[in-house]
Every structure is written in structure tokens, then in C-alpha cells.
Amino acid sequence: MSIPVIGVTPLWDEDRDSLWMLPGYMDGIKRAGGMPVMLPLSSDEVLIEQICRTVDGLLFTGGQDVFPGLYREEVSAYCGSVCKNRDNMEIALFSEAVIKKNKPALGICRGIQLFNAALGGTLYQDLSSQFKGRIHINHRQNPPANVPSHTVMIKSGSPLHLRINVESIEVNSSHHQGVHELSSELESMAVTEDGLIEAVYMPGRKFIWAVQWHPELTLYDKNSHILFDAFVGACNGE
Ligand code: MN
């Protein structure tokens, strides 16, 4: 039996000048039958090439805001802290491994934003000041972060719908940014009742999915298992 190797982009703690990792990213992959490997924070071309040869798939984790220059905007006063090293690394990995070499990829939170920016879309730098939803939803829930706080409606016929087979699910929400103009290369798979896109995929690809919520914090939930199972299964050639 082969165990797919899945590269996990590292989290960056600016205050401690340190890399770190949330167990849920590793555990979600392990539970689904994959071997997670936390990657070095580097955009060195040779290293990126080697990562492409080594991994069967890539998990793009949550973290700092994506630098607005990547989607052709000035940094607004409400944009949070950015991590240029992660931006450089993840853009390089996304174009080399995911787009050129067609490795399966799952983006979580920052991950959906990174995929959209990398493919020409734009982001809300701050939802509370820029996004006027149809109704008010708090996308930055109070702790704890491992319980659902709003609904997402799953698009009928989308790959997520084919897997989950329900019209809506309850998810947690810890983000102040979000997808604004969706890249023409991505399709929405789920939206909130205020009209925000919270899950996307890239049509025509084996598996390029991203969600705005945090399944790594809700591994007690079968819908979180379904996401990791679908991703790790694609990394395993299913
Ligand atoms: Mn949300």
C-alpha cells in the first residue's frame, strides 16, 4: 500500500521569528491515509523543483494576509500583516507544482485567497469595511474556533456537492479577508448567505480545491473528513 506524501506549507510566527504548525493540518492528512511533511519556508528555485519531485500533493495552510500587490492593489489601512516569504514560496509552489505539474492541492483559509490571487482574482482586504453582504454574518467568530458559526450553501453539481451530498453545511469562520473578484479559472463551490464565496475548485484539473473555513480545527466532523479524504485520495491517484 502506498502512502501519498503531502507537502504542508509552514506557518510563520512573526513575534517569535519562528516556523510552527497546527496539529490539525497534519492529523487531517494522517487520518485520511497520507503522510504530511512540513515544508521549509523557501522560494529557492532548486528547492521548489525538488519539492515538486518529492510530494504527491500540497496543502496550502492558513496564515497572514496575501500581499495586495499580488492582485494589483495598494495596501489598504485595514489589511493585516503579510508574510512576503510565504507569498513568494506559495506562489512559486502553486505555479510550478500545481499549475505546471498538476499536483493535487487543497487550500485552507489563506489558501483560497492565495489560489485566487495567483490566478488573477482579487480579495477583500477587509470584509467588515469593504464587503456589503445581503445579510450580516460575522466571519470572525469569537473563540472557540473549533465550532461552526455560519452556514455555507453548496452549489448543486459541484465536486464538493458530489462528495458531501447535502445542500448546506455549518462551518467555522476565522477570516477578515475573502474572495472579491473570482479568478476566471476558478469556479465557486459554496457561498454564504451574505453572498461570499467560501469554496472553489479549478475545473479540468484532478484536484485543486480550496475552502475559506478551517476543517483542520473540526476533525470530529464528517464533512471535514470528507474534504481531507477527497484531497488525500486524489494525491493517491484515485
Ligand atoms: Mn466565513
mmCIF file of C-alpha atoms and ligand atoms in Angstrom:
data_model
loop_
_atom_site.group_PDB
_atom_site.id
_atom_site.type_symbol
_atom_site.label_atom_id
_atom_site.label_comp_id
_atom_site.label_asym_id
_atom_site.label_seq_id
_atom_site.Cartn_x
_atom_site.Cartn_y
_atom_site.Cartn_z
ATOM 1 C CA MET A 1 0.000 0.000 0.000
ATOM 2 C CA SER A 2 1.411 3.372 -0.926
ATOM 3 C CA ILE A 3 1.122 6.361 1.357
ATOM 4 C CA PRO A 4 0.963 9.688 -0.511
ATOM 5 C CA VAL A 5 3.435 12.307 0.683
ATOM 6 C CA ILE A 6 1.807 15.682 1.158
ATOM 7 C CA GLY A 7 3.819 18.873 1.497
ATOM 8 C CA VAL A 8 2.307 21.274 4.034
ATOM 9 C CA THR A 9 3.237 24.951 3.797
ATOM 10 C CA PRO A 10 4.717 26.154 7.111
ATOM 11 C CA LEU A 11 3.076 28.674 9.408
ATOM 12 C CA TRP A 12 5.125 31.742 10.305
ATOM 13 C CA ASP A 13 5.150 33.344 13.774
ATOM 14 C CA GLU A 14 6.443 36.869 13.293
ATOM 15 C CA ASP A 15 6.812 37.636 17.033
ATOM 16 C CA ARG A 16 8.926 34.551 17.696
ATOM 17 C CA ASP A 17 10.706 34.692 14.328
ATOM 18 C CA SER A 18 9.734 31.054 14.068
ATOM 19 C CA LEU A 19 8.048 28.410 11.928
ATOM 20 C CA TRP A 20 5.213 26.457 13.519
ATOM 21 C CA MET A 21 2.397 24.040 12.703
ATOM 22 C CA LEU A 22 -1.152 23.336 13.856
ATOM 23 C CA PRO A 23 -1.659 19.630 14.585
ATOM 24 C CA GLY A 24 -4.997 19.587 12.738
ATOM 25 C CA TYR A 25 -3.360 20.045 9.318
ATOM 26 C CA MET A 26 -1.092 17.066 9.974
ATOM 27 C CA ASP A 27 -3.786 14.968 11.675
ATOM 28 C CA GLY A 28 -6.377 15.639 8.945
ATOM 29 C CA ILE A 29 -3.934 14.274 6.334
ATOM 30 C CA LYS A 30 -2.766 11.368 8.523
ATOM 31 C CA ARG A 31 -6.320 10.322 9.315
ATOM 32 C CA ALA A 32 -7.120 10.267 5.587
ATOM 33 C CA GLY A 33 -4.130 7.991 4.910
ATOM 34 C CA GLY A 34 -1.458 10.485 3.823
ATOM 35 C CA MET A 35 1.952 11.386 5.209
ATOM 36 C CA PRO A 36 2.150 15.119 5.914
ATOM 37 C CA VAL A 37 5.561 16.787 5.676
ATOM 38 C CA MET A 38 6.020 20.382 6.766
ATOM 39 C CA LEU A 39 7.968 22.210 4.073
ATOM 40 C CA PRO A 40 10.871 24.648 4.556
ATOM 41 C CA LEU A 41 9.983 28.315 4.115
ATOM 42 C CA SER A 42 11.881 28.975 0.912
ATOM 43 C CA SER A 43 11.228 30.059 -2.647
ATOM 44 C CA ASP A 44 14.632 28.861 -3.844
ATOM 45 C CA GLU A 45 14.069 27.517 -7.376
ATOM 46 C CA VAL A 46 16.105 24.368 -6.897
ATOM 47 C CA LEU A 47 14.297 23.577 -3.662
ATOM 48 C CA ILE A 48 10.883 24.207 -5.227
ATOM 49 C CA GLU A 49 11.832 21.845 -8.064
ATOM 50 C CA GLN A 50 12.843 19.184 -5.536
ATOM 51 C CA ILE A 51 9.599 19.635 -3.574
ATOM 52 C CA CYS A 52 7.694 19.111 -6.852
ATOM 53 C CA ARG A 53 9.544 15.829 -7.387
ATOM 54 C CA THR A 54 9.077 14.685 -3.785
ATOM 55 C CA VAL A 55 5.439 15.332 -2.941
ATOM 56 C CA ASP A 56 2.223 13.799 -4.272
ATOM 57 C CA GLY A 57 0.173 16.830 -3.266
ATOM 58 C CA LEU A 58 0.277 20.149 -1.423
ATOM 59 C CA LEU A 59 -1.715 21.628 1.427
ATOM 60 C CA PHE A 60 -1.713 25.426 1.480
ATOM 61 C CA THR A 61 -2.367 26.414 5.098
ATOM 62 C CA GLY A 62 -3.904 29.452 6.807
ATOM 63 C CA GLY A 63 -1.870 32.428 7.909
ATOM 64 C CA GLN A 64 -1.070 36.050 7.197
ATOM 65 C CA ASP A 65 -2.879 38.165 4.608
ATOM 66 C CA VAL A 66 -1.774 37.806 0.990
ATOM 67 C CA PHE A 67 0.224 40.881 -0.103
ATOM 68 C CA PRO A 68 -2.254 43.068 -2.074
ATOM 69 C CA GLY A 69 0.414 43.851 -4.699
ATOM 70 C CA LEU A 70 -0.077 40.269 -5.878
ATOM 71 C CA TYR A 71 -3.551 41.239 -7.049
ATOM 72 C CA ARG A 72 -2.582 44.681 -8.281
ATOM 73 C CA GLU A 73 -3.904 46.687 -5.310
ATOM 74 C CA GLU A 74 -2.391 49.202 -2.929
ATOM 75 C CA VAL A 75 -2.204 48.040 0.700
ATOM 76 C CA SER A 76 -5.279 49.425 2.484
ATOM 77 C CA ALA A 77 -5.243 50.629 6.105
ATOM 78 C CA TYR A 78 -7.273 47.559 7.087
ATOM 79 C CA CYS A 79 -5.012 44.956 5.534
ATOM 80 C CA GLY A 80 -3.429 42.755 8.211
ATOM 81 C CA SER A 81 0.198 41.679 8.477
ATOM 82 C CA VAL A 82 1.644 39.899 5.467
ATOM 83 C CA CYS A 83 4.475 37.387 5.099
ATOM 84 C CA LYS A 84 6.324 38.032 1.847
ATOM 85 C CA ASN A 85 8.398 34.871 2.270
ATOM 86 C CA ARG A 86 5.230 32.781 2.354
ATOM 87 C CA ASP A 87 3.763 34.687 -0.593
ATOM 88 C CA ASN A 88 6.906 34.111 -2.670
ATOM 89 C CA MET A 89 7.160 30.468 -1.736
ATOM 90 C CA GLU A 90 3.482 29.648 -2.181
ATOM 91 C CA ILE A 91 3.127 31.482 -5.494
ATOM 92 C CA ALA A 92 6.195 29.587 -6.781
ATOM 93 C CA LEU A 93 4.868 26.244 -5.480
ATOM 94 C CA PHE A 94 1.403 26.895 -6.833
ATOM 95 C CA SER A 95 2.652 27.722 -10.335
ATOM 96 C CA GLU A 96 5.324 25.014 -10.515
ATOM 97 C CA ALA A 97 3.737 22.100 -8.681
ATOM 98 C CA VAL A 98 0.023 22.704 -9.017
ATOM 99 C CA ILE A 99 -0.440 24.521 -12.323
ATOM 100 C CA LYS A 100 2.530 23.168 -14.344
ATOM 101 C CA LYS A 101 2.865 19.663 -12.870
ATOM 102 C CA ASN A 102 -0.805 19.166 -11.959
ATOM 103 C CA LYS A 103 -0.199 18.010 -8.362
ATOM 104 C CA PRO A 104 -3.395 17.906 -6.277
ATOM 105 C CA ALA A 105 -3.740 20.877 -3.921
ATOM 106 C CA LEU A 106 -6.018 21.836 -1.063
ATOM 107 C CA GLY A 107 -6.088 25.451 0.110
ATOM 108 C CA ILE A 108 -7.414 26.384 3.548
ATOM 109 C CA CYS A 109 -8.366 29.963 4.558
ATOM 110 C CA ARG A 110 -5.330 31.926 3.336
ATOM 111 C CA GLY A 111 -5.073 29.071 0.812
ATOM 112 C CA ILE A 112 -8.298 30.024 -1.025
ATOM 113 C CA GLN A 113 -7.117 33.627 -1.103
ATOM 114 C CA LEU A 114 -3.678 32.652 -2.394
ATOM 115 C CA PHE A 115 -5.128 30.461 -5.179
ATOM 116 C CA ASN A 116 -7.494 33.218 -6.270
ATOM 117 C CA ALA A 117 -4.764 35.898 -6.278
ATOM 118 C CA ALA A 118 -2.315 33.564 -8.051
ATOM 119 C CA LEU A 119 -4.889 33.007 -10.811
ATOM 120 C CA GLY A 120 -5.717 36.671 -11.391
ATOM 121 C CA GLY A 121 -8.606 37.189 -8.936
ATOM 122 C CA THR A 122 -8.805 39.851 -6.230
ATOM 123 C CA LEU A 123 -9.507 39.843 -2.487
ATOM 124 C CA TYR A 124 -11.392 41.942 0.002
ATOM 125 C CA GLN A 125 -8.543 43.289 2.131
ATOM 126 C CA ASP A 126 -11.019 43.662 4.990
ATOM 127 C CA LEU A 127 -14.546 42.275 4.860
ATOM 128 C CA SER A 128 -16.006 44.435 7.625
ATOM 129 C CA SER A 129 -15.098 47.691 5.830
ATOM 130 C CA GLN A 130 -15.334 46.579 2.168
ATOM 131 C CA PHE A 131 -17.918 43.827 1.861
ATOM 132 C CA LYS A 132 -21.595 44.700 1.955
ATOM 133 C CA GLY A 133 -23.334 41.363 2.305
ATOM 134 C CA ARG A 134 -27.016 40.676 1.662
ATOM 135 C CA ILE A 135 -27.346 39.938 5.381
ATOM 136 C CA HIS A 136 -24.875 40.375 8.242
ATOM 137 C CA ILE A 137 -22.694 37.385 9.055
ATOM 138 C CA ASN A 138 -19.764 37.511 11.468
ATOM 139 C CA HIS A 139 -16.843 35.896 9.636
ATOM 140 C CA ARG A 140 -14.551 36.354 12.632
ATOM 141 C CA GLN A 141 -16.231 34.200 15.223
ATOM 142 C CA ASN A 142 -15.491 34.517 18.922
ATOM 143 C CA PRO A 143 -13.465 31.644 20.423
ATOM 144 C CA PRO A 144 -13.570 28.712 20.367
ATOM 145 C CA ALA A 145 -12.676 28.327 16.686
ATOM 146 C CA ASN A 146 -13.498 24.616 16.523
ATOM 147 C CA VAL A 147 -17.275 25.001 16.422
ATOM 148 C CA PRO A 148 -19.419 26.026 13.435
ATOM 149 C CA SER A 149 -20.600 29.634 13.283
ATOM 150 C CA HIS A 150 -22.273 30.071 9.892
ATOM 151 C CA THR A 151 -23.802 28.126 7.027
ATOM 152 C CA VAL A 152 -22.408 27.636 3.532
ATOM 153 C CA MET A 153 -24.679 26.632 0.685
ATOM 154 C CA ILE A 154 -23.105 24.041 -1.567
ATOM 155 C CA LYS A 155 -23.521 24.544 -5.326
ATOM 156 C CA SER A 156 -25.538 21.748 -6.823
ATOM 157 C CA GLY A 157 -23.462 19.508 -9.093
ATOM 158 C CA SER A 158 -20.130 20.932 -7.891
ATOM 159 C CA PRO A 159 -17.371 18.467 -6.937
ATOM 160 C CA LEU A 160 -17.944 19.343 -3.268
ATOM 161 C CA HIS A 161 -21.649 18.607 -3.635
ATOM 162 C CA LEU A 162 -20.887 15.259 -5.292
ATOM 163 C CA ARG A 163 -18.799 14.345 -2.241
ATOM 164 C CA ILE A 164 -20.889 15.825 0.571
ATOM 165 C CA ASN A 165 -24.308 15.297 -0.992
ATOM 166 C CA VAL A 166 -26.180 17.910 1.062
ATOM 167 C CA GLU A 167 -27.317 21.419 0.140
ATOM 168 C CA SER A 168 -25.633 23.220 3.026
ATOM 169 C CA ILE A 169 -23.215 22.637 5.873
ATOM 170 C CA GLU A 170 -22.251 24.508 9.028
ATOM 171 C CA VAL A 171 -18.639 25.722 9.142
ATOM 172 C CA ASN A 172 -16.375 27.743 11.409
ATOM 173 C CA SER A 173 -15.148 31.167 10.308
ATOM 174 C CA SER A 174 -11.946 32.968 11.320
ATOM 175 C CA HIS A 175 -11.103 35.290 8.449
ATOM 176 C CA HIS A 176 -11.236 39.029 7.875
ATOM 177 C CA GLN A 177 -10.422 38.798 4.154
ATOM 178 C CA GLY A 178 -12.194 36.921 1.385
ATOM 179 C CA VAL A 179 -12.586 36.330 -2.341
ATOM 180 C CA HIS A 180 -13.720 39.511 -4.126
ATOM 181 C CA GLU A 181 -13.479 39.027 -7.907
ATOM 182 C CA LEU A 182 -13.184 35.297 -8.522
ATOM 183 C CA SER A 183 -10.463 34.236 -10.973
ATOM 184 C CA SER A 184 -11.906 33.207 -14.349
ATOM 185 C CA GLU A 185 -10.006 29.936 -13.899
ATOM 186 C CA LEU A 186 -11.838 29.015 -10.689
ATOM 187 C CA GLU A 187 -15.447 28.044 -10.024
ATOM 188 C CA SER A 188 -17.355 28.636 -6.813
ATOM 189 C CA MET A 189 -18.467 25.504 -4.913
ATOM 190 C CA ALA A 190 -20.032 27.140 -1.845
ATOM 191 C CA VAL A 191 -21.318 30.566 -0.800
ATOM 192 C CA THR A 192 -22.545 32.013 2.470
ATOM 193 C CA GLU A 193 -25.982 33.580 2.927
ATOM 194 C CA ASP A 194 -24.366 37.041 2.732
ATOM 195 C CA GLY A 195 -23.027 36.169 -0.735
ATOM 196 C CA LEU A 196 -19.363 35.460 -0.031
ATOM 197 C CA ILE A 197 -17.594 32.665 -1.933
ATOM 198 C CA GLU A 198 -16.187 30.195 0.601
ATOM 199 C CA ALA A 199 -15.144 27.197 -1.522
ATOM 200 C CA VAL A 200 -13.681 26.985 -5.036
ATOM 201 C CA TYR A 201 -12.202 24.458 -7.437
ATOM 202 C CA MET A 202 -10.318 24.615 -10.709
ATOM 203 C CA PRO A 203 -12.293 22.870 -13.466
ATOM 204 C CA GLY A 204 -10.410 20.464 -15.703
ATOM 205 C CA ARG A 205 -7.888 19.594 -13.003
ATOM 206 C CA LYS A 206 -7.621 16.421 -10.991
ATOM 207 C CA PHE A 207 -7.955 18.181 -7.653
ATOM 208 C CA ILE A 208 -7.442 21.866 -6.971
ATOM 209 C CA TRP A 209 -9.846 22.778 -4.204
ATOM 210 C CA ALA A 210 -9.852 25.498 -1.564
ATOM 211 C CA VAL A 211 -12.110 26.454 1.329
ATOM 212 C CA GLN A 212 -12.359 29.598 3.411
ATOM 213 C CA TRP A 213 -13.220 27.759 6.626
ATOM 214 C CA HIS A 214 -10.967 25.641 8.871
ATOM 215 C CA PRO A 215 -11.638 21.874 8.583
ATOM 216 C CA GLU A 216 -8.328 21.234 10.402
ATOM 217 C CA LEU A 217 -9.971 22.514 13.589
ATOM 218 C CA THR A 218 -13.092 20.351 13.251
ATOM 219 C CA LEU A 219 -11.702 16.872 12.731
ATOM 220 C CA TYR A 220 -14.564 15.459 14.802
ATOM 221 C CA ASP A 221 -16.879 16.387 11.899
ATOM 222 C CA LYS A 222 -17.541 14.033 8.994
ATOM 223 C CA ASN A 223 -17.633 16.910 6.496
ATOM 224 C CA SER A 224 -14.054 17.755 7.474
ATOM 225 C CA HIS A 225 -13.117 14.092 6.942
ATOM 226 C CA ILE A 226 -14.741 14.187 3.500
ATOM 227 C CA LEU A 227 -12.549 17.151 2.478
ATOM 228 C CA PHE A 228 -9.300 15.557 3.640
ATOM 229 C CA ASP A 229 -10.342 12.156 2.232
ATOM 230 C CA ALA A 230 -11.077 13.671 -1.188
ATOM 231 C CA PHE A 231 -7.736 15.506 -1.198
ATOM 232 C CA VAL A 232 -5.565 12.624 0.027
ATOM 233 C CA GLY A 233 -7.418 10.231 -2.309
ATOM 234 C CA ALA A 234 -6.539 12.485 -5.277
ATOM 235 C CA CYS A 235 -2.905 12.548 -4.092
ATOM 236 C CA ASN A 236 -3.047 8.758 -4.113
ATOM 237 C CA GLY A 237 -4.200 8.686 -7.737
ATOM 238 C CA GLU A 238 -7.869 7.942 -7.008
HETATM 239 MN MN MN B 1 -16.776 32.781 6.784
#
